[in-house]
CSV table of C-alpha atoms and ligand atoms in Angstrom, one decimal:
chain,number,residue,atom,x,y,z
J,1160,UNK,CA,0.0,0.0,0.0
J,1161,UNK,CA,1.7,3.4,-1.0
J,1162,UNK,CA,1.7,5.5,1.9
J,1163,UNK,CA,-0.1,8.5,3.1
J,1164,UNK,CA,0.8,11.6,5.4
J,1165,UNK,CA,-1.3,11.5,8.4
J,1166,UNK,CA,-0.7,14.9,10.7
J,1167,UNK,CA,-0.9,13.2,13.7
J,1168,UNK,CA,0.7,10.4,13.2
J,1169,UNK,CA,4.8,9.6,14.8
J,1170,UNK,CA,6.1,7.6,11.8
J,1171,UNK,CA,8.6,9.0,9.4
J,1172,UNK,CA,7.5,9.5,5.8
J,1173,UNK,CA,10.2,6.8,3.8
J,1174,UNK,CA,9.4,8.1,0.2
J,1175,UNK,CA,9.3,11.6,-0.1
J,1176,UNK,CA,9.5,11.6,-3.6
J,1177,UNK,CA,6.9,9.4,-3.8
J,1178,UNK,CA,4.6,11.4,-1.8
J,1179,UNK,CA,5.1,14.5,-3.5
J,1180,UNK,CA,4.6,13.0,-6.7
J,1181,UNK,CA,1.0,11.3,-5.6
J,1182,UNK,CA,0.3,14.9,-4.1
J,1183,UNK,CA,1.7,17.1,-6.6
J,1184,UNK,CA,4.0,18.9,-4.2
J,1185,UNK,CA,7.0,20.6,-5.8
J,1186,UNK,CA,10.5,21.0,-5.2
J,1187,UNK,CA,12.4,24.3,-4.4
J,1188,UNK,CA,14.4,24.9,-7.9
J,1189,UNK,CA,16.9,27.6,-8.4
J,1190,UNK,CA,14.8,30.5,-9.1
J,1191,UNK,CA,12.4,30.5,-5.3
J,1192,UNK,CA,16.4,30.1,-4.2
J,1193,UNK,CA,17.3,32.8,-5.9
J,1194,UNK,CA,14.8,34.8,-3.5
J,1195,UNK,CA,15.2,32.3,-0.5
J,1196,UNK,CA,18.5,31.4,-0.3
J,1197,UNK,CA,20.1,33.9,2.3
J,1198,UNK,CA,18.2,31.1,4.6
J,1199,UNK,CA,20.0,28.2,6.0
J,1200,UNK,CA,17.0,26.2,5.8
J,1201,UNK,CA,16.6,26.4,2.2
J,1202,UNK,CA,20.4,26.2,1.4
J,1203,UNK,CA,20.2,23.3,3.4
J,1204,UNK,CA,17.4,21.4,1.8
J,1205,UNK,CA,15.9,21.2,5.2
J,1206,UNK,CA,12.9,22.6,3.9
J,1207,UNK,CA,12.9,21.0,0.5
J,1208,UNK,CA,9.4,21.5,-0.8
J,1209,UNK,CA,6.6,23.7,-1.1
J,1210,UNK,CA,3.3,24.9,-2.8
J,1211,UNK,CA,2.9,28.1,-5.0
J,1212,UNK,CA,6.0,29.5,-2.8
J,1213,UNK,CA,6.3,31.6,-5.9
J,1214,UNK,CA,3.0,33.9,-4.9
J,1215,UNK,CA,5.5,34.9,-2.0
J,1216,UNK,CA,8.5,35.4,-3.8
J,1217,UNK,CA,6.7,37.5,-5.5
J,1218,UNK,CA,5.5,39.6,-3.0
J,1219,UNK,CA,9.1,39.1,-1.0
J,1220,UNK,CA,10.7,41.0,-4.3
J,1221,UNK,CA,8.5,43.5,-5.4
J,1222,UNK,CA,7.7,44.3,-1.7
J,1223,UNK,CA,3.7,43.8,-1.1
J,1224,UNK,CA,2.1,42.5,1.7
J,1225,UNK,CA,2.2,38.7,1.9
J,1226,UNK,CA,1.2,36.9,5.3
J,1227,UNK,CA,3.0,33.8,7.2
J,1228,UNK,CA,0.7,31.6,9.9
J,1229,UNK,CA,1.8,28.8,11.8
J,1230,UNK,CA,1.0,27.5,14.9
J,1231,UNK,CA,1.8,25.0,17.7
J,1232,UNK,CA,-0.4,22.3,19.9
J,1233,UNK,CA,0.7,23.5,23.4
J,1234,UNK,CA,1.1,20.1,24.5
J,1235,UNK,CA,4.3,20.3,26.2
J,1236,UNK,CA,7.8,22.1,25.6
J,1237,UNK,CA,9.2,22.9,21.9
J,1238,UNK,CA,11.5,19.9,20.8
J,1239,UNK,CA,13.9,20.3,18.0
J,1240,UNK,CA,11.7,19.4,15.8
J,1241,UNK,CA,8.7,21.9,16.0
J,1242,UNK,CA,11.5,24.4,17.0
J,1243,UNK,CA,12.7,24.1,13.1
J,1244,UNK,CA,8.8,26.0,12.6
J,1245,UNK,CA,9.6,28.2,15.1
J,1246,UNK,CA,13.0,29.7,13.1
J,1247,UNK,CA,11.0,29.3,9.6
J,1248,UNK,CA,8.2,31.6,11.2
J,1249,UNK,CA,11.1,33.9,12.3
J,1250,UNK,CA,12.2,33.9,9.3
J,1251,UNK,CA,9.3,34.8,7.4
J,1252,UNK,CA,8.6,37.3,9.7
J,1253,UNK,CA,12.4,38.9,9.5
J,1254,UNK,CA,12.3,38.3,5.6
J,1255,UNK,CA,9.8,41.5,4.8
J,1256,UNK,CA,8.4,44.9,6.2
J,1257,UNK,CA,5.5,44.1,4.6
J,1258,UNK,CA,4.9,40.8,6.5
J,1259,UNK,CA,2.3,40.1,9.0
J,1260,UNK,CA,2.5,37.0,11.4
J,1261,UNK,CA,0.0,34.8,12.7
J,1262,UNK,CA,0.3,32.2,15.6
J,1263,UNK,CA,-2.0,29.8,16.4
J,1264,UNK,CA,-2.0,28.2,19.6
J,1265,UNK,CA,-3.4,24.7,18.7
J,1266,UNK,CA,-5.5,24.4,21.9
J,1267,UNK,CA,-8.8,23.0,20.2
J,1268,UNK,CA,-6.4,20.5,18.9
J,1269,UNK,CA,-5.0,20.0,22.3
J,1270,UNK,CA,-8.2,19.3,23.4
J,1271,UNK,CA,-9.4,16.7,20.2
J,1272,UNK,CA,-6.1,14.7,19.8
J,1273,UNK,CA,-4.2,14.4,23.3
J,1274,UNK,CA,-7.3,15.1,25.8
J,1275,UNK,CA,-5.3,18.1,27.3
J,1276,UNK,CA,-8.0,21.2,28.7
J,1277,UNK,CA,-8.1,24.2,27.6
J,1278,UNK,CA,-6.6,25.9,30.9
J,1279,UNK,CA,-3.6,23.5,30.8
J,1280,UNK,CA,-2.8,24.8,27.6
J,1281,UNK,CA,-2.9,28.3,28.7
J,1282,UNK,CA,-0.3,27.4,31.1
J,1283,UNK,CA,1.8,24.9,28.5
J,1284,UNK,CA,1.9,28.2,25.9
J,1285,UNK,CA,3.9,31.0,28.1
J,1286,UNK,CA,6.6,28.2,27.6
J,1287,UNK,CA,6.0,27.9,24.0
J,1288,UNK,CA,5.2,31.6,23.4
J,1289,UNK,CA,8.9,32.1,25.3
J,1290,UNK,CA,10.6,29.8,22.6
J,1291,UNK,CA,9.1,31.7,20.2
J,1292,UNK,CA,10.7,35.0,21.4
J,1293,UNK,CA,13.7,33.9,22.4
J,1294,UNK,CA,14.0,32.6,18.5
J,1295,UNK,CA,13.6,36.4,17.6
J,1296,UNK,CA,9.9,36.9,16.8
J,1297,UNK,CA,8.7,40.5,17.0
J,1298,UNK,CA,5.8,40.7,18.7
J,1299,UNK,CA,4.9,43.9,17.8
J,1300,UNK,CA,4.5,42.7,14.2
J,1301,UNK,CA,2.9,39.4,15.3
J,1302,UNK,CA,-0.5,38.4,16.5
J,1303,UNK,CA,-1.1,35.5,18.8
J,1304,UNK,CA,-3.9,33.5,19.5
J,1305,UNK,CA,-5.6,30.5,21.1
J,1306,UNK,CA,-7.7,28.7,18.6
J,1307,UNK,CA,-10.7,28.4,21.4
J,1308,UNK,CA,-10.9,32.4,21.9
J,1309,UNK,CA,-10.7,33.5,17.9
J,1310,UNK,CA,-14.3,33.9,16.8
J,1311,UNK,CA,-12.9,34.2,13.4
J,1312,UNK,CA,-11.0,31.1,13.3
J,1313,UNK,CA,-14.1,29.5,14.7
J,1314,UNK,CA,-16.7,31.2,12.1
J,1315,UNK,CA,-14.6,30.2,9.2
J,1316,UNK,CA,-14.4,26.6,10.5
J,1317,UNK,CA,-18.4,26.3,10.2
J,1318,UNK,CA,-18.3,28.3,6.7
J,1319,UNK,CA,-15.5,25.6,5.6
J,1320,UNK,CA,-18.0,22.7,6.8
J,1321,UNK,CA,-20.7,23.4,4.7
J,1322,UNK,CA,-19.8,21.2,1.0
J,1323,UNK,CA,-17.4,18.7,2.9
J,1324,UNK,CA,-18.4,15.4,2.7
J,1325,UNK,CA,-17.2,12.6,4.8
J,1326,UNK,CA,-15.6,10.3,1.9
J,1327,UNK,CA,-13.6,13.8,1.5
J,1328,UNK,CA,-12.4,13.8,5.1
J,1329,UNK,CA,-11.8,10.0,5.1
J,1330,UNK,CA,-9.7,10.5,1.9
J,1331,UNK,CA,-7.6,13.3,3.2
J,1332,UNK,CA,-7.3,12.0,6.7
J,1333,UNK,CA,-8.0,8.6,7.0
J,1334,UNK,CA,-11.3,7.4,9.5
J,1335,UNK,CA,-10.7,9.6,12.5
J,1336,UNK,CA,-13.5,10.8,15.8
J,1337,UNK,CA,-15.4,14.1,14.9
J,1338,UNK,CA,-12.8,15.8,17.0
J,1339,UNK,CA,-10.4,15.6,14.8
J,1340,UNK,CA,-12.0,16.3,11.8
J,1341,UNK,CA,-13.2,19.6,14.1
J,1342,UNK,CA,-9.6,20.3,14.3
J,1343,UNK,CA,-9.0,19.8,10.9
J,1344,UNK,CA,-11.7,22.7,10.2
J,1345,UNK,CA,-10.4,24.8,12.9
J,1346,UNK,CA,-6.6,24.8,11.2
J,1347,UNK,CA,-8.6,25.8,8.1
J,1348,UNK,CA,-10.0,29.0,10.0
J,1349,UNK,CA,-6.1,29.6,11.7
J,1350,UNK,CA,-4.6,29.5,7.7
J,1351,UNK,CA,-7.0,31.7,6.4
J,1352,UNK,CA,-7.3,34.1,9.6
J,1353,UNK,CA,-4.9,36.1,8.2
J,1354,UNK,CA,-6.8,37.0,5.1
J,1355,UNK,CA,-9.8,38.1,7.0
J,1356,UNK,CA,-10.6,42.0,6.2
J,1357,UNK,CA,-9.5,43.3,9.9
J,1358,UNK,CA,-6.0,41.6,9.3
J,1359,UNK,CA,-6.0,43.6,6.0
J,1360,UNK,CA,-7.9,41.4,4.0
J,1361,UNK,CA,-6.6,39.0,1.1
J,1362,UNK,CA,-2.7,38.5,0.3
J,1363,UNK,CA,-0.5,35.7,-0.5
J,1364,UNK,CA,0.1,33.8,2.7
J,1365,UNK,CA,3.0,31.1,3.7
J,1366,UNK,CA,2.8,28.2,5.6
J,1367,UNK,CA,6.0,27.0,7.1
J,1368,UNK,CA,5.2,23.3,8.4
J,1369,UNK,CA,6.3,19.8,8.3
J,1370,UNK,CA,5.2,17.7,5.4
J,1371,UNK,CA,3.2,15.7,7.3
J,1372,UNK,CA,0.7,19.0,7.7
J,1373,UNK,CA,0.1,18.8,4.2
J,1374,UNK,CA,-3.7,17.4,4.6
J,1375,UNK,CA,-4.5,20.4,6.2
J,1376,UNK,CA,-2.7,22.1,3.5
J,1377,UNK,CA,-4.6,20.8,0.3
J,1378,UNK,CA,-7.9,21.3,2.4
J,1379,UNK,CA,-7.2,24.5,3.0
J,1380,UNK,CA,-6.7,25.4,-0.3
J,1381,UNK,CA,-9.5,23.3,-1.7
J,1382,UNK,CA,-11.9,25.7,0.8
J,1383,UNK,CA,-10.0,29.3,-0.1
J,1384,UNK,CA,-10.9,28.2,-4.0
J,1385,UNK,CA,-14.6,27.7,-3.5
J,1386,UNK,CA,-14.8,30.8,-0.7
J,1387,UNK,CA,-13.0,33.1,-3.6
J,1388,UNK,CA,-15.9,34.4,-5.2
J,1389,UNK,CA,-17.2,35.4,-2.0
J,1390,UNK,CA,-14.1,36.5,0.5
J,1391,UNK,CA,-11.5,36.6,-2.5
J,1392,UNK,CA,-9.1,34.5,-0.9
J,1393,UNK,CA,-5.9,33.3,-2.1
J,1394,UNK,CA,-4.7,29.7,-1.9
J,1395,UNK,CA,-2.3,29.5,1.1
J,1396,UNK,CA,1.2,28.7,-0.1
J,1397,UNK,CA,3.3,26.3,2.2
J,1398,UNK,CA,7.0,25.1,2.3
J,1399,UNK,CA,7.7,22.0,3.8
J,1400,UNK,CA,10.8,21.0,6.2
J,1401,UNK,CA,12.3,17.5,6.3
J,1402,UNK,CA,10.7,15.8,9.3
J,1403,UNK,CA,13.3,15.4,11.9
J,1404,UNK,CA,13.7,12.0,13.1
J,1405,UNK,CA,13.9,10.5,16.6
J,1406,UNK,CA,17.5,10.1,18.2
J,1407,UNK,CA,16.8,6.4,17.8
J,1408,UNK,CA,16.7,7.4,14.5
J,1409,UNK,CA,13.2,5.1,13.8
J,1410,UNK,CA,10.4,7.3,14.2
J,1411,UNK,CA,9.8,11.1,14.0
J,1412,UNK,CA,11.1,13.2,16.9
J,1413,UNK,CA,7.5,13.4,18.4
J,1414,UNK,CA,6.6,14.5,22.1
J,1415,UNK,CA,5.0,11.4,22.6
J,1416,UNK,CA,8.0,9.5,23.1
J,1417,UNK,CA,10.3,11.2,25.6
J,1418,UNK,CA,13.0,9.8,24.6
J,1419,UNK,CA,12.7,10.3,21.3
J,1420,UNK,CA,13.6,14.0,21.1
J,1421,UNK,CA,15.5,16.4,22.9
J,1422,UNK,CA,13.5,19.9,23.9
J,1423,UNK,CA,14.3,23.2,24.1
J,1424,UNK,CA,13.3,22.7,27.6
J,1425,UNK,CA,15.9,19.8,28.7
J,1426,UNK,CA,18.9,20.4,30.9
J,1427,UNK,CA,21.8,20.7,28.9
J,1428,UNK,CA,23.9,18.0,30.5
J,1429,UNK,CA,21.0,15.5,29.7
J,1430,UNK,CA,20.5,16.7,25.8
J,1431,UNK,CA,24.7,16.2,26.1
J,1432,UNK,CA,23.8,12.6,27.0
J,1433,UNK,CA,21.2,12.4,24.8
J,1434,UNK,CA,23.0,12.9,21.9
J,1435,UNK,CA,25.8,10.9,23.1
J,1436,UNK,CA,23.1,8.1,22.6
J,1437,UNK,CA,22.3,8.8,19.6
J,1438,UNK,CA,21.9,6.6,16.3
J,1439,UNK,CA,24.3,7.3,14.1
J,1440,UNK,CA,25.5,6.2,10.5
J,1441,UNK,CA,28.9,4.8,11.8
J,1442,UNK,CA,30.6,1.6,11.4
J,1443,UNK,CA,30.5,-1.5,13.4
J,1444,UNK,CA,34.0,-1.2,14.2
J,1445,UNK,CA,36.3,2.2,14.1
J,1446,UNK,CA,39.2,0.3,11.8
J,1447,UNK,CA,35.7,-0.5,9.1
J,1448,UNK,CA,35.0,3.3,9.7
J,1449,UNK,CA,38.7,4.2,8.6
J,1450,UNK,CA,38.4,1.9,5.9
J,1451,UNK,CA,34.6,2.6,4.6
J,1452,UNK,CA,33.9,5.8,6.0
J,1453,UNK,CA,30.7,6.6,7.7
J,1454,UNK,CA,27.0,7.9,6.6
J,1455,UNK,CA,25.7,11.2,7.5
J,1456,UNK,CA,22.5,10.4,5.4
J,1457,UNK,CA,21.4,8.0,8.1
J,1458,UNK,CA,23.0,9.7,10.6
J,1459,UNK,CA,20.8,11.9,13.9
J,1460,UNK,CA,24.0,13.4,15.2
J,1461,UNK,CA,24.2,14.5,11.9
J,1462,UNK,CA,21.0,15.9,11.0
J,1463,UNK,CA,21.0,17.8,14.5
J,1464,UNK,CA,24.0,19.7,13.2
J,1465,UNK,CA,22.3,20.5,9.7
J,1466,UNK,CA,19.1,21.5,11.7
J,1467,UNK,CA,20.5,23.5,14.6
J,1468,UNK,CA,23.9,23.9,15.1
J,1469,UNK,CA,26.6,23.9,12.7
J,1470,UNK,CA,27.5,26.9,9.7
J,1471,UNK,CA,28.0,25.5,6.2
J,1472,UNK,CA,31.6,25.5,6.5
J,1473,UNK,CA,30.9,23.1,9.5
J,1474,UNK,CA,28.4,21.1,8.0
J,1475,UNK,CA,30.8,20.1,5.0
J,1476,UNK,CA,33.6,19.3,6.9
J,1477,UNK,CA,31.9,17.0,8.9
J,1478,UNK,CA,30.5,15.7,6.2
J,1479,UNK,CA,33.6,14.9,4.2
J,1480,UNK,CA,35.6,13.9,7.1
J,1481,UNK,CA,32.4,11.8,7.9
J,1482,UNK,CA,32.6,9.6,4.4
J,1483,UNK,CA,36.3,9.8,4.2
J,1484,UNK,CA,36.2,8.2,7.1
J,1485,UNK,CA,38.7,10.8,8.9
J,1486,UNK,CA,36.2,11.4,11.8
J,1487,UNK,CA,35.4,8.9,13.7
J,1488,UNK,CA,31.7,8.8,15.6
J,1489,UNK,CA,32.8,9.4,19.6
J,1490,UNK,CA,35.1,12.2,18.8
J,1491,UNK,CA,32.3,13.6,16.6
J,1492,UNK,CA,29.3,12.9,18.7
J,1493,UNK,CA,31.2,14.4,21.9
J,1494,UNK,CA,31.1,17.7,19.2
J,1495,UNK,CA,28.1,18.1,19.0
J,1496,UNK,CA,27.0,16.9,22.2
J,1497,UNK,CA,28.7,19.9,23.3
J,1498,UNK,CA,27.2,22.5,21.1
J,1499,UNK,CA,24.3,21.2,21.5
J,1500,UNK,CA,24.5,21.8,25.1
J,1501,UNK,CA,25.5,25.4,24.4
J,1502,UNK,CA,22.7,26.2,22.2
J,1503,UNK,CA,20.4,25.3,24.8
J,1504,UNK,CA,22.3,27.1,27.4
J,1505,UNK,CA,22.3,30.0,25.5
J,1506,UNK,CA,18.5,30.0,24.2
J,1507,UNK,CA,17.4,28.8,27.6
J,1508,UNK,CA,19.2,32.4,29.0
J,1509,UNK,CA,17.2,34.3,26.2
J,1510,UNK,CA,14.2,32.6,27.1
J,1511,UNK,CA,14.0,34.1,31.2
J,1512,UNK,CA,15.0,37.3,29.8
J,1513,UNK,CA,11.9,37.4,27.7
J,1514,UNK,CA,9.8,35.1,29.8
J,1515,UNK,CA,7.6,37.9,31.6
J,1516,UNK,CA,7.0,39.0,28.3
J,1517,UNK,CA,5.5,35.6,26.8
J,1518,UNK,CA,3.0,35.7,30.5
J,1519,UNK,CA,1.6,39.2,28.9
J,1520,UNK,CA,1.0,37.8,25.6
J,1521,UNK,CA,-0.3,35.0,26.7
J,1522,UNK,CA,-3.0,36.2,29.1
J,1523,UNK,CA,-4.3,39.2,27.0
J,1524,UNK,CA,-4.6,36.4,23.9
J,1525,UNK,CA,-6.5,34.6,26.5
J,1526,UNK,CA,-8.8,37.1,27.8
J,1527,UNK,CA,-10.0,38.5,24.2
J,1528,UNK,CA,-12.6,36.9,22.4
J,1529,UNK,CA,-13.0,38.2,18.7
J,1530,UNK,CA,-16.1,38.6,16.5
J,1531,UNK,CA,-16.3,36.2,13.2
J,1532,UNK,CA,-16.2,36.9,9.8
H,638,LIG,N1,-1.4,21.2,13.7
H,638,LIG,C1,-0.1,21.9,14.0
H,638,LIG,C2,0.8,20.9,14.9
H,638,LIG,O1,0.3,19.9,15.3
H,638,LIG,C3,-0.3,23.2,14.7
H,638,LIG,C4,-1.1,24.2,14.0
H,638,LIG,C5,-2.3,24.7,14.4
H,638,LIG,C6,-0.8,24.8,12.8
H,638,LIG,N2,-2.8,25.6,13.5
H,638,LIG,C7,-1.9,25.7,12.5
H,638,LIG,C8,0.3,24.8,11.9
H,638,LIG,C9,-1.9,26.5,11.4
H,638,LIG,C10,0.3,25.6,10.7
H,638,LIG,C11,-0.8,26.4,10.5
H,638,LIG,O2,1.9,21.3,15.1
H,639,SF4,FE1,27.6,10.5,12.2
H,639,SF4,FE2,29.7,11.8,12.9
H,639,SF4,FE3,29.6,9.1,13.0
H,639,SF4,FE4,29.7,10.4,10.7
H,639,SF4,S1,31.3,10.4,12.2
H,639,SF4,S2,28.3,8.7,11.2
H,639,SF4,S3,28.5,12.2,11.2
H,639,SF4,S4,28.5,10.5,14.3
């Protein structure tokens, strides 16, 4: 059976050719580079894929108004994985004046996939909204919301419902409880939120998730082309980021398993150990490593240094010395390990400064409640 992407699901996707080719997702060529490349992500083919990205670049160059929305499900700290959305909203943010940034704080979704109440999330998101600053979002450009307070998100979510049928929901998402088709909806309302007329109405808009979002993705866009004649939307664009794997290296690095991932949260001597434990894409033996060199493609401690950590200069070298088989995986784990350490250290001291900062956000997005569309 060829497989699908399922947004809430922990495995890895094997075939990511294959799964852009069945959903008609494109790779970033040399001319969205062109426009995107001053970003490590993109330079990195960490994010690798996208749709219409070009409606941005567009707007990026000739300097209109484009938005970028993501969000989180404030189920626990940031890991390194939903971190990497945290920089790409940053980015986007950073990347033009005429930007405006949306955050959605997933607690509807909280509440339909993991069970978790609404005022736990509340308390879960100063953390998250912290990570989020500490990664450089400017809040004074940004506006932050919880998905169970934003009339408009919620408004759009019952316009959306009206012409989906279930076979359209069991195709896109598999056979899942009301809930999370709910949620499903609700993500439709956070996309388009930022097209609504008192966010300035209709403009391209960017999506930075992983590719396993990309349901929510194609039925967003499926809902902005049958809404245009009415609200004029535009189709959402998206780009998509390699999904990071677990440190076993098996699964994706998913809050479900704790030790699976390493947070932004964690103590820095424990992600040291953590990635001291990590899979990597060494030999059996160091003399067969000498002789055969390793494997960065299958390798975590790798991918945590393309991710996170390393420059480009950095991330060659150890990737040559890697399949030359000049470096040798303790030496080369006990590396990272330690910047790894260090870049938590040092977000972790960003994070208190701006901490009382997240708490104002946080409870002001919490008290509102905003009219619909
Ligand atoms: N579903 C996303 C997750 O699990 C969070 C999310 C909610 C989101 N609303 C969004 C992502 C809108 C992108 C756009 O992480
Ligand atoms: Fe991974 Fe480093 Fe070992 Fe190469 S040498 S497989 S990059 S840990």
């Amino acid at each position: 059976m060829s497989e699908g992407l399922d947004p809430w699901a922990t495995t890895l996707v094997s075939d990511y050719e294959e799964v852009m080719e069945r959903f008609g997702i494109r790779r970033i060529d040399e001319k969205l580079m062109e426009v995107f490349g001053d970003s490590p992500f993109f330079r990195r083919g960490v994010i690798f894929a996208h749709r219409d990205l070009e409606r941005v670049a567009d707007a990026v160059i000739s300097g209109r108004e484009y938005a970028v929305i993501t969000g989180i499900k404030p189920t626990g700290p940031y890991h390194l994985g939903t971190f990497q959305t945290a920089k790409e909203f940053v980015y986007f943010q950073k990347r033009s004046t005429a930007s405006s940034a949306v955050f959605a704080i997933a607690d509807v979704e909280a509440w339909e996939d993991n069970g978790q109440f609404f005022d736990v999330s509340r308390e879960v998101a100063v953390d998250n909204v912290a990570d989020l600053l500490a990664a450089g979002l400017d809040p004074e450009r940004a506006y932050i919301y919880f998905q169970s307070r934003e009339a408009r998100v919620q408004r759009m979510a019952v316009i959306a419902a009206r012409g989906i049928t279930m076979a359209t929901m069991r195709a896109v998402y598999g056979e899942r409880g009301i809930g999370l088709y709910l949620s499903a909806l609700i993500q439709v309302g956070d996309i388009l939120l930022p097209q609504h007329p008192d966010l300035g109405g209709p403009k391209p808009t960017v999506v930075p998730v992983g590719i396993d979002q990309d349901p929510h993705i194609r039925l967003t866009r499926d809902v902005a082309g049958r809404m245009r004649s009415r609200y004029g939307l535009v189709e959402p664009s998206s780009t998509y980021h390699l999904l990071m794997r677990s440190l076993l290296g098996d699964k994706k690095m998913s809050k479900r398993d704790p030790m699976s991932f390493i947070s932004m949260a964690d103590d820095p001597d424990l992600a040291y150990r953590k990635v001291m434990n990590a899979f990597t894409g060494g030999r059996d033996t160091a003399e067969e490593q000498r002789r055969l060199g390793g494997d960065p493609t299958r390798c975590v401690v790798y991918e945590l240094a393309r991710f996170h950590l390393y420059d480009d200069e950095e991330l060659k070298e150890m990737w040559d010395k890697c399949v030359s088989g000049e470096r040798l995986c303790g030496p080369c784990k006990r590396e990272v390990a330690e910047r790894m350490a260090l870049f938590l250290r040092e977000h972790r001291r960003r994070k208190e400064e701006v901490r009382p900062q997240a708490e104002k956000i946080v409870e002001a997005a919490a008290e509102s409640l905003n009219s619909g569309w």
